[in-house]
């Protein structure tokens, strides 16, 4: 099944055209066409192994495509890496944090890497610690943080330079409901402020509540793109269908055949 490219009505900030990535004989991403507009909270959904992480790595310039094109704010992240990195933030699923730094030191280091002076770095780190609810634990080392607190610090490091586009890979994986709600509230606030958020997930309930538009990926291909209402129509389901039901209708049969329920 081949999904048609869906044009967005807003300024385009992400465009993937015929995007492809292979690892030897394995095809991880197989000709993705996708556009995301400014101010969207865009969900990129699929089971484990569907190609979500590989796509995000290519979109952010961490992995070179085997074919096709990536444009972020009209720029190629592999050919214009510094220009793109100045405009985006990235939070991988397993964020690489320095265990022996405190939360405050981690954010200040991220700021200095973005060429803030020491005073600006302290000010920006302090503001983010307050906003993320980490001020009371700011002097504790990362090694003593919970998984949810680590996710918040990683998010703060990605936001320190005020990016206009944020990529998150499985941001709600492995964290408790309180941490999930805190991160969800931060993302909603950011989108209300005009930031574009692109996040991958296999947690259907959260994506259903949060996202303005969604793409479903399976076996490296986009199966459907649109609002929840549009995805319901694509799946031939009624208005009351949940995103999980839509997902199963679109790709569940093939997942069952592979034995990949991840």
PDB file of C-alpha atoms in Angstrom:
ATOM      1  CA  UNK A   1       0.000   0.000   0.000  1.00  0.00           C
ATOM      2  CA  UNK A   2       1.478   3.355  -0.993  1.00  0.00           C
ATOM      3  CA  UNK A   3       0.447   6.497   0.868  1.00  0.00           C
ATOM      4  CA  UNK A   4      -0.019   9.667  -1.137  1.00  0.00           C
ATOM      5  CA  UNK A   5       1.914  12.758  -0.153  1.00  0.00           C
ATOM      6  CA  UNK A   6      -0.355  15.057   1.849  1.00  0.00           C
ATOM      7  CA  UNK A   7       0.331  18.753   1.384  1.00  0.00           C
ATOM      8  CA  UNK A   8       0.228  20.895   4.489  1.00  0.00           C
ATOM      9  CA  UNK A   9      -1.447  24.261   4.614  1.00  0.00           C
ATOM     10  CA  UNK A  10       1.249  25.929   6.721  1.00  0.00           C
ATOM     11  CA  UNK A  11       4.835  26.928   6.116  1.00  0.00           C
ATOM     12  CA  UNK A  12       6.736  23.723   5.407  1.00  0.00           C
ATOM     13  CA  UNK A  13       9.504  22.983   7.911  1.00  0.00           C
ATOM     14  CA  UNK A  14      10.131  19.284   7.186  1.00  0.00           C
ATOM     15  CA  UNK A  15      10.062  17.652   3.755  1.00  0.00           C
ATOM     16  CA  UNK A  16      11.130  14.091   3.085  1.00  0.00           C
ATOM     17  CA  UNK A  17      11.102  13.058  -0.569  1.00  0.00           C
ATOM     18  CA  UNK A  18      11.643   9.457  -1.666  1.00  0.00           C
ATOM     19  CA  UNK A  19      13.687   8.947   1.494  1.00  0.00           C
ATOM     20  CA  UNK A  20      15.418   5.576   1.606  1.00  0.00           C
ATOM     21  CA  UNK A  21      17.966   3.882   3.845  1.00  0.00           C
ATOM     22  CA  UNK A  22      19.460   0.422   3.582  1.00  0.00           C
ATOM     23  CA  UNK A  23      21.857  -1.472   5.844  1.00  0.00           C
ATOM     24  CA  UNK A  24      23.408  -4.090   3.610  1.00  0.00           C
ATOM     25  CA  UNK A  25      20.508  -6.204   2.364  1.00  0.00           C
ATOM     26  CA  UNK A  26      18.082  -4.781   4.911  1.00  0.00           C
ATOM     27  CA  UNK A  27      15.772  -1.974   3.766  1.00  0.00           C
ATOM     28  CA  UNK A  28      15.020   0.101   6.872  1.00  0.00           C
ATOM     29  CA  UNK A  29      13.275   3.048   5.152  1.00  0.00           C
ATOM     30  CA  UNK A  30      11.720   2.498   1.762  1.00  0.00           C
ATOM     31  CA  UNK A  31      10.803   5.653  -0.157  1.00  0.00           C
ATOM     32  CA  UNK A  32       9.138   7.943   2.379  1.00  0.00           C
ATOM     33  CA  UNK A  33       7.346  11.108   1.226  1.00  0.00           C
ATOM     34  CA  UNK A  34       6.272  13.348   4.101  1.00  0.00           C
ATOM     35  CA  UNK A  35       5.712  17.026   4.849  1.00  0.00           C
ATOM     36  CA  UNK A  36       5.251  18.741   8.220  1.00  0.00           C
ATOM     37  CA  UNK A  37       4.139  22.339   8.597  1.00  0.00           C
ATOM     38  CA  UNK A  38       5.046  25.016  11.118  1.00  0.00           C
ATOM     39  CA  UNK A  39       3.371  24.757  14.521  1.00  0.00           C
ATOM     40  CA  UNK A  40       2.261  21.142  14.153  1.00  0.00           C
ATOM     41  CA  UNK A  41       2.451  18.540  16.875  1.00  0.00           C
ATOM     42  CA  UNK A  42       3.136  15.702  14.485  1.00  0.00           C
ATOM     43  CA  UNK A  43       3.039  12.068  15.562  1.00  0.00           C
ATOM     44  CA  UNK A  44       5.159   9.470  13.764  1.00  0.00           C
ATOM     45  CA  UNK A  45       3.696   6.138  14.749  1.00  0.00           C
ATOM     46  CA  UNK A  46       4.704   2.552  14.183  1.00  0.00           C
ATOM     47  CA  UNK A  47       5.757  -0.686  15.874  1.00  0.00           C
ATOM     48  CA  UNK A  48       9.346  -1.361  16.884  1.00  0.00           C
ATOM     49  CA  UNK A  49      11.489  -1.852  13.804  1.00  0.00           C
ATOM     50  CA  UNK A  50       9.139   0.126  11.549  1.00  0.00           C
ATOM     51  CA  UNK A  51      11.795   2.697  10.587  1.00  0.00           C
ATOM     52  CA  UNK A  52      10.912   5.550  12.953  1.00  0.00           C
ATOM     53  CA  UNK A  53      14.340   6.071  14.507  1.00  0.00           C
ATOM     54  CA  UNK A  54      16.176   5.666  11.194  1.00  0.00           C
ATOM     55  CA  UNK A  55      13.923   8.296   9.621  1.00  0.00           C
ATOM     56  CA  UNK A  56      14.516  10.756  12.465  1.00  0.00           C
ATOM     57  CA  UNK A  57      18.280  10.218  12.276  1.00  0.00           C
ATOM     58  CA  UNK A  58      18.233  11.034   8.567  1.00  0.00           C
ATOM     59  CA  UNK A  59      15.969  14.043   9.100  1.00  0.00           C
ATOM     60  CA  UNK A  60      18.344  15.471  11.701  1.00  0.00           C
ATOM     61  CA  UNK A  61      21.551  14.812   9.757  1.00  0.00           C
ATOM     62  CA  UNK A  62      22.824  12.031  12.027  1.00  0.00           C
ATOM     63  CA  UNK A  63      22.571   9.453   9.255  1.00  0.00           C
ATOM     64  CA  UNK A  64      23.090   9.932   5.539  1.00  0.00           C
ATOM     65  CA  UNK A  65      20.221   8.659   3.336  1.00  0.00           C
ATOM     66  CA  UNK A  66      20.825   5.907   0.812  1.00  0.00           C
ATOM     67  CA  UNK A  67      18.459   7.747  -1.512  1.00  0.00           C
ATOM     68  CA  UNK A  68      15.965  10.585  -1.656  1.00  0.00           C
ATOM     69  CA  UNK A  69      16.082  14.024  -0.062  1.00  0.00           C
ATOM     70  CA  UNK A  70      15.656  15.681   3.314  1.00  0.00           C
ATOM     71  CA  UNK A  71      14.876  19.373   3.645  1.00  0.00           C
ATOM     72  CA  UNK A  72      14.639  21.088   7.040  1.00  0.00           C
ATOM     73  CA  UNK A  73      13.583  24.715   6.672  1.00  0.00           C
ATOM     74  CA  UNK A  74      14.551  24.219   3.029  1.00  0.00           C
ATOM     75  CA  UNK A  75      18.090  23.061   3.901  1.00  0.00           C
ATOM     76  CA  UNK A  76      19.879  19.731   3.551  1.00  0.00           C
ATOM     77  CA  UNK A  77      21.040  18.653   7.056  1.00  0.00           C
ATOM     78  CA  UNK A  78      23.980  16.699   5.614  1.00  0.00           C
ATOM     79  CA  UNK A  79      25.266  19.590   3.481  1.00  0.00           C
ATOM     80  CA  UNK A  80      24.318  22.428   5.847  1.00  0.00           C
ATOM     81  CA  UNK A  81      24.650  20.783   9.263  1.00  0.00           C
ATOM     82  CA  UNK A  82      25.466  23.866  11.331  1.00  0.00           C
ATOM     83  CA  UNK A  83      22.614  25.925   9.852  1.00  0.00           C
ATOM     84  CA  UNK A  84      20.134  23.115  10.495  1.00  0.00           C
ATOM     85  CA  UNK A  85      21.391  22.304  14.001  1.00  0.00           C
ATOM     86  CA  UNK A  86      20.998  25.962  14.983  1.00  0.00           C
ATOM     87  CA  UNK A  87      17.268  25.681  14.243  1.00  0.00           C
ATOM     88  CA  UNK A  88      16.392  22.252  15.646  1.00  0.00           C
ATOM     89  CA  UNK A  89      16.493  20.333  18.909  1.00  0.00           C
ATOM     90  CA  UNK A  90      16.797  16.556  19.122  1.00  0.00           C
ATOM     91  CA  UNK A  91      15.969  14.180  21.983  1.00  0.00           C
ATOM     92  CA  UNK A  92      16.897  10.556  21.166  1.00  0.00           C
ATOM     93  CA  UNK A  93      15.183   7.671  22.941  1.00  0.00           C
ATOM     94  CA  UNK A  94      18.293   7.005  25.042  1.00  0.00           C
ATOM     95  CA  UNK A  95      19.633  10.499  25.658  1.00  0.00           C
ATOM     96  CA  UNK A  96      23.435  10.559  26.212  1.00  0.00           C
ATOM     97  CA  UNK A  97      23.784  12.478  29.477  1.00  0.00           C
ATOM     98  CA  UNK A  98      26.907  12.833  31.627  1.00  0.00           C
ATOM     99  CA  UNK A  99      26.105  10.854  34.771  1.00  0.00           C
ATOM    100  CA  UNK A 100      28.446  12.843  37.030  1.00  0.00           C
ATOM    101  CA  UNK A 101      27.125  16.270  36.100  1.00  0.00           C
ATOM    102  CA  UNK A 102      24.223  17.829  37.952  1.00  0.00           C
ATOM    103  CA  UNK A 103      21.027  18.801  36.179  1.00  0.00           C
ATOM    104  CA  UNK A 104      22.092  22.452  36.224  1.00  0.00           C
ATOM    105  CA  UNK A 105      25.585  21.661  34.927  1.00  0.00           C
ATOM    106  CA  UNK A 106      24.106  19.573  32.106  1.00  0.00           C
ATOM    107  CA  UNK A 107      21.962  22.455  30.880  1.00  0.00           C
ATOM    108  CA  UNK A 108      24.762  24.990  31.267  1.00  0.00           C
ATOM    109  CA  UNK A 109      27.083  22.732  29.255  1.00  0.00           C
ATOM    110  CA  UNK A 110      24.478  22.477  26.474  1.00  0.00           C
ATOM    111  CA  UNK A 111      24.195  26.271  26.461  1.00  0.00           C
ATOM    112  CA  UNK A 112      27.952  26.756  26.248  1.00  0.00           C
ATOM    113  CA  UNK A 113      28.096  24.315  23.315  1.00  0.00           C
ATOM    114  CA  UNK A 114      25.658  26.669  21.597  1.00  0.00           C
ATOM    115  CA  UNK A 115      28.134  29.509  22.264  1.00  0.00           C
ATOM    116  CA  UNK A 116      26.298  31.171  25.146  1.00  0.00           C
ATOM    117  CA  UNK A 117      28.636  33.039  27.467  1.00  0.00           C
ATOM    118  CA  UNK A 118      28.785  31.875  31.091  1.00  0.00           C
ATOM    119  CA  UNK A 119      26.219  34.405  32.318  1.00  0.00           C
ATOM    120  CA  UNK A 120      23.756  33.650  29.524  1.00  0.00           C
ATOM    121  CA  UNK A 121      24.206  29.906  30.109  1.00  0.00           C
ATOM    122  CA  UNK A 122      23.366  30.229  33.813  1.00  0.00           C
ATOM    123  CA  UNK A 123      20.308  32.352  33.063  1.00  0.00           C
ATOM    124  CA  UNK A 124      18.986  30.012  30.364  1.00  0.00           C
ATOM    125  CA  UNK A 125      19.622  26.899  32.461  1.00  0.00           C
ATOM    126  CA  UNK A 126      17.863  28.410  35.471  1.00  0.00           C
ATOM    127  CA  UNK A 127      14.804  29.360  33.440  1.00  0.00           C
ATOM    128  CA  UNK A 128      14.526  25.870  31.944  1.00  0.00           C
ATOM    129  CA  UNK A 129      15.009  24.136  35.300  1.00  0.00           C
ATOM    130  CA  UNK A 130      12.077  26.128  36.658  1.00  0.00           C
ATOM    131  CA  UNK A 131       9.904  25.531  33.598  1.00  0.00           C
ATOM    132  CA  UNK A 132      10.597  21.779  33.633  1.00  0.00           C
ATOM    133  CA  UNK A 133      10.004  21.476  37.384  1.00  0.00           C
ATOM    134  CA  UNK A 134      13.605  20.495  38.141  1.00  0.00           C
ATOM    135  CA  UNK A 135      14.741  23.416  40.275  1.00  0.00           C
ATOM    136  CA  UNK A 136      14.643  21.421  43.540  1.00  0.00           C
ATOM    137  CA  UNK A 137      16.848  18.676  42.066  1.00  0.00           C
ATOM    138  CA  UNK A 138      19.107  20.971  40.033  1.00  0.00           C
ATOM    139  CA  UNK A 139      22.155  20.270  42.242  1.00  0.00           C
ATOM    140  CA  UNK A 140      21.794  16.488  42.195  1.00  0.00           C
ATOM    141  CA  UNK A 141      23.867  14.416  39.795  1.00  0.00           C
ATOM    142  CA  UNK A 142      22.202  12.809  36.774  1.00  0.00           C
ATOM    143  CA  UNK A 143      23.160   9.359  38.080  1.00  0.00           C
ATOM    144  CA  UNK A 144      20.605   9.891  40.892  1.00  0.00           C
ATOM    145  CA  UNK A 145      17.793  11.036  38.574  1.00  0.00           C
ATOM    146  CA  UNK A 146      14.735   8.971  37.699  1.00  0.00           C
ATOM    147  CA  UNK A 147      14.041   8.111  34.065  1.00  0.00           C
ATOM    148  CA  UNK A 148      11.435  10.863  33.871  1.00  0.00           C
ATOM    149  CA  UNK A 149      13.863  13.448  35.263  1.00  0.00           C
ATOM    150  CA  UNK A 150      16.506  12.338  32.767  1.00  0.00           C
ATOM    151  CA  UNK A 151      14.022  12.831  29.938  1.00  0.00           C
ATOM    152  CA  UNK A 152      13.324  16.340  31.229  1.00  0.00           C
ATOM    153  CA  UNK A 153      17.031  17.200  31.332  1.00  0.00           C
ATOM    154  CA  UNK A 154      17.503  15.848  27.804  1.00  0.00           C
ATOM    155  CA  UNK A 155      14.531  17.927  26.686  1.00  0.00           C
ATOM    156  CA  UNK A 156      16.015  20.990  28.383  1.00  0.00           C
ATOM    157  CA  UNK A 157      19.343  20.447  26.603  1.00  0.00           C
ATOM    158  CA  UNK A 158      17.481  20.282  23.286  1.00  0.00           C
ATOM    159  CA  UNK A 159      15.548  23.477  24.059  1.00  0.00           C
ATOM    160  CA  UNK A 160      18.357  25.611  25.498  1.00  0.00           C
ATOM    161  CA  UNK A 161      18.950  27.480  22.207  1.00  0.00           C
ATOM    162  CA  UNK A 162      15.217  28.037  21.535  1.00  0.00           C
ATOM    163  CA  UNK A 163      14.827  25.853  18.420  1.00  0.00           C
ATOM    164  CA  UNK A 164      11.811  26.248  16.144  1.00  0.00           C
ATOM    165  CA  UNK A 165      11.629  22.514  15.420  1.00  0.00           C
ATOM    166  CA  UNK A 166      11.960  19.697  17.935  1.00  0.00           C
ATOM    167  CA  UNK A 167      12.481  16.006  17.135  1.00  0.00           C
ATOM    168  CA  UNK A 168      11.778  13.467  19.874  1.00  0.00           C
ATOM    169  CA  UNK A 169      12.243   9.712  19.543  1.00  0.00           C
ATOM    170  CA  UNK A 170       9.904   7.817  21.903  1.00  0.00           C
ATOM    171  CA  UNK A 171       9.788  10.638  24.488  1.00  0.00           C
ATOM    172  CA  UNK A 172       7.338   8.777  26.750  1.00  0.00           C
ATOM    173  CA  UNK A 173       9.145   5.442  26.804  1.00  0.00           C
ATOM    174  CA  UNK A 174       9.934   4.106  30.275  1.00  0.00           C
ATOM    175  CA  UNK A 175       8.590   7.016  32.334  1.00  0.00           C
ATOM    176  CA  UNK A 176       5.787   7.110  34.883  1.00  0.00           C
ATOM    177  CA  UNK A 177       2.427   8.895  34.431  1.00  0.00           C
ATOM    178  CA  UNK A 178       3.585  11.999  36.332  1.00  0.00           C
ATOM    179  CA  UNK A 179       6.661  12.395  34.128  1.00  0.00           C
ATOM    180  CA  UNK A 180       4.564  11.716  31.036  1.00  0.00           C
ATOM    181  CA  UNK A 181       2.081  14.415  31.955  1.00  0.00           C
ATOM    182  CA  UNK A 182       4.837  16.945  32.658  1.00  0.00           C
ATOM    183  CA  UNK A 183       6.506  16.367  29.282  1.00  0.00           C
ATOM    184  CA  UNK A 184       3.151  16.382  27.507  1.00  0.00           C
ATOM    185  CA  UNK A 185       2.322  19.780  29.049  1.00  0.00           C
ATOM    186  CA  UNK A 186       5.700  21.168  27.939  1.00  0.00           C
ATOM    187  CA  UNK A 187       5.117  20.022  24.349  1.00  0.00           C
ATOM    188  CA  UNK A 188       1.620  21.496  24.217  1.00  0.00           C
ATOM    189  CA  UNK A 189       2.938  24.820  25.522  1.00  0.00           C
ATOM    190  CA  UNK A 190       5.721  24.835  22.944  1.00  0.00           C
ATOM    191  CA  UNK A 191       3.333  24.213  20.058  1.00  0.00           C
ATOM    192  CA  UNK A 192       1.080  27.006  21.313  1.00  0.00           C
ATOM    193  CA  UNK A 193       4.183  29.226  21.090  1.00  0.00           C
ATOM    194  CA  UNK A 194       4.689  28.283  17.425  1.00  0.00           C
ATOM    195  CA  UNK A 195       7.304  25.526  17.774  1.00  0.00           C
ATOM    196  CA  UNK A 196       6.922  22.467  15.538  1.00  0.00           C
ATOM    197  CA  UNK A 197       7.176  19.129  17.348  1.00  0.00           C
ATOM    198  CA  UNK A 198       7.862  15.862  15.499  1.00  0.00           C
ATOM    199  CA  UNK A 199       7.796  12.859  17.790  1.00  0.00           C
ATOM    200  CA  UNK A 200       7.867   9.126  17.239  1.00  0.00           C
ATOM    201  CA  UNK A 201       5.916   6.761  19.424  1.00  0.00           C
ATOM    202  CA  UNK A 202       4.144   3.449  19.664  1.00  0.00           C
ATOM    203  CA  UNK A 203       1.917   4.729  22.519  1.00  0.00           C
ATOM    204  CA  UNK A 204      -1.351   5.245  20.659  1.00  0.00           C
ATOM    205  CA  UNK A 205      -3.393   6.765  23.494  1.00  0.00           C
ATOM    206  CA  UNK A 206      -1.000   9.679  24.004  1.00  0.00           C
ATOM    207  CA  UNK A 207      -0.615  10.330  20.292  1.00  0.00           C
ATOM    208  CA  UNK A 208      -4.392  10.363  19.888  1.00  0.00           C
ATOM    209  CA  UNK A 209      -4.790  13.025  22.581  1.00  0.00           C
ATOM    210  CA  UNK A 210      -1.818  15.179  21.584  1.00  0.00           C
ATOM    211  CA  UNK A 211      -1.259  15.235  17.843  1.00  0.00           C
ATOM    212  CA  UNK A 212      -2.663  17.602  15.265  1.00  0.00           C
ATOM    213  CA  UNK A 213      -1.638  15.190  12.480  1.00  0.00           C
ATOM    214  CA  UNK A 214      -0.135  11.732  12.341  1.00  0.00           C
ATOM    215  CA  UNK A 215       1.743   9.397  10.035  1.00  0.00           C
ATOM    216  CA  UNK A 216       1.669   5.618  10.379  1.00  0.00           C
ATOM    217  CA  UNK A 217       4.842   3.846   9.262  1.00  0.00           C
ATOM    218  CA  UNK A 218       5.350   0.107   8.876  1.00  0.00           C
ATOM    219  CA  UNK A 219       8.104  -1.884   7.194  1.00  0.00           C
ATOM    220  CA  UNK A 220       9.836   1.376   6.269  1.00  0.00           C
ATOM    221  CA  UNK A 221       6.859   2.770   4.364  1.00  0.00           C
ATOM    222  CA  UNK A 222       4.236   5.371   5.201  1.00  0.00           C
ATOM    223  CA  UNK A 223       0.842   3.666   5.277  1.00  0.00           C
ATOM    224  CA  UNK A 224      -1.299   6.754   5.970  1.00  0.00           C
ATOM    225  CA  UNK A 225      -0.930  10.450   6.872  1.00  0.00           C
ATOM    226  CA  UNK A 226      -3.518  12.892   8.185  1.00  0.00           C
ATOM    227  CA  UNK A 227      -5.667  13.961  11.095  1.00  0.00           C
ATOM    228  CA  UNK A 228      -7.315  11.260  13.185  1.00  0.00           C
ATOM    229  CA  UNK A 229     -10.569  11.821  11.276  1.00  0.00           C
ATOM    230  CA  UNK A 230      -8.752  11.388   7.967  1.00  0.00           C
ATOM    231  CA  UNK A 231      -7.030   8.231   9.180  1.00  0.00           C
ATOM    232  CA  UNK A 232     -10.374   6.803  10.278  1.00  0.00           C
ATOM    233  CA  UNK A 233     -11.716   7.397   6.775  1.00  0.00           C
ATOM    234  CA  UNK A 234      -8.623   5.789   5.262  1.00  0.00           C
ATOM    235  CA  UNK A 235      -9.155   2.721   7.459  1.00  0.00           C
ATOM    236  CA  UNK A 236     -12.891   2.600   6.709  1.00  0.00           C
ATOM    237  CA  UNK A 237     -13.831   3.125  10.360  1.00  0.00           C
ATOM    238  CA  UNK A 238     -16.432   5.321  12.012  1.00  0.00           C
ATOM    239  CA  UNK A 239     -16.079   8.496  14.094  1.00  0.00           C
ATOM    240  CA  UNK A 240     -15.793   6.606  17.376  1.00  0.00           C
ATOM    241  CA  UNK A 241     -12.799   4.509  16.359  1.00  0.00           C
ATOM    242  CA  UNK A 242      -9.681   4.964  18.464  1.00  0.00           C
ATOM    243  CA  UNK A 243      -6.244   5.515  16.984  1.00  0.00           C
ATOM    244  CA  UNK A 244      -5.284   2.023  18.123  1.00  0.00           C
ATOM    245  CA  UNK A 245      -8.202   0.574  16.146  1.00  0.00           C
ATOM    246  CA  UNK A 246      -7.201   2.631  13.122  1.00  0.00           C
ATOM    247  CA  UNK A 247      -3.601   1.463  13.425  1.00  0.00           C
ATOM    248  CA  UNK A 248      -4.618  -2.197  13.633  1.00  0.00           C
ATOM    249  CA  UNK A 249      -6.937  -1.803  10.660  1.00  0.00           C
ATOM    250  CA  UNK A 250      -4.136  -0.320   8.556  1.00  0.00           C
ATOM    251  CA  UNK A 251      -1.153  -2.461   9.539  1.00  0.00           C
ATOM    252  CA  UNK A 252      -2.196  -4.972  12.192  1.00  0.00           C
ATOM    253  CA  UNK A 253      -2.639  -7.896   9.827  1.00  0.00           C
ATOM    254  CA  UNK A 254       0.899  -7.629   8.482  1.00  0.00           C
ATOM    255  CA  UNK A 255       2.345  -7.217  11.984  1.00  0.00           C
ATOM    256  CA  UNK A 256       0.590 -10.385  13.092  1.00  0.00           C
ATOM    257  CA  UNK A 257       1.891 -12.256  10.088  1.00  0.00           C
ATOM    258  CA  UNK A 258       5.467 -11.227  10.953  1.00  0.00           C
ATOM    259  CA  UNK A 259       5.095 -11.912  14.666  1.00  0.00           C
ATOM    260  CA  UNK A 260       6.266  -8.333  15.339  1.00  0.00           C
ATOM    261  CA  UNK A 261       3.919  -6.818  17.893  1.00  0.00           C
ATOM    262  CA  UNK A 262       6.609  -4.391  19.200  1.00  0.00           C
TER     263      UNK A 262
END
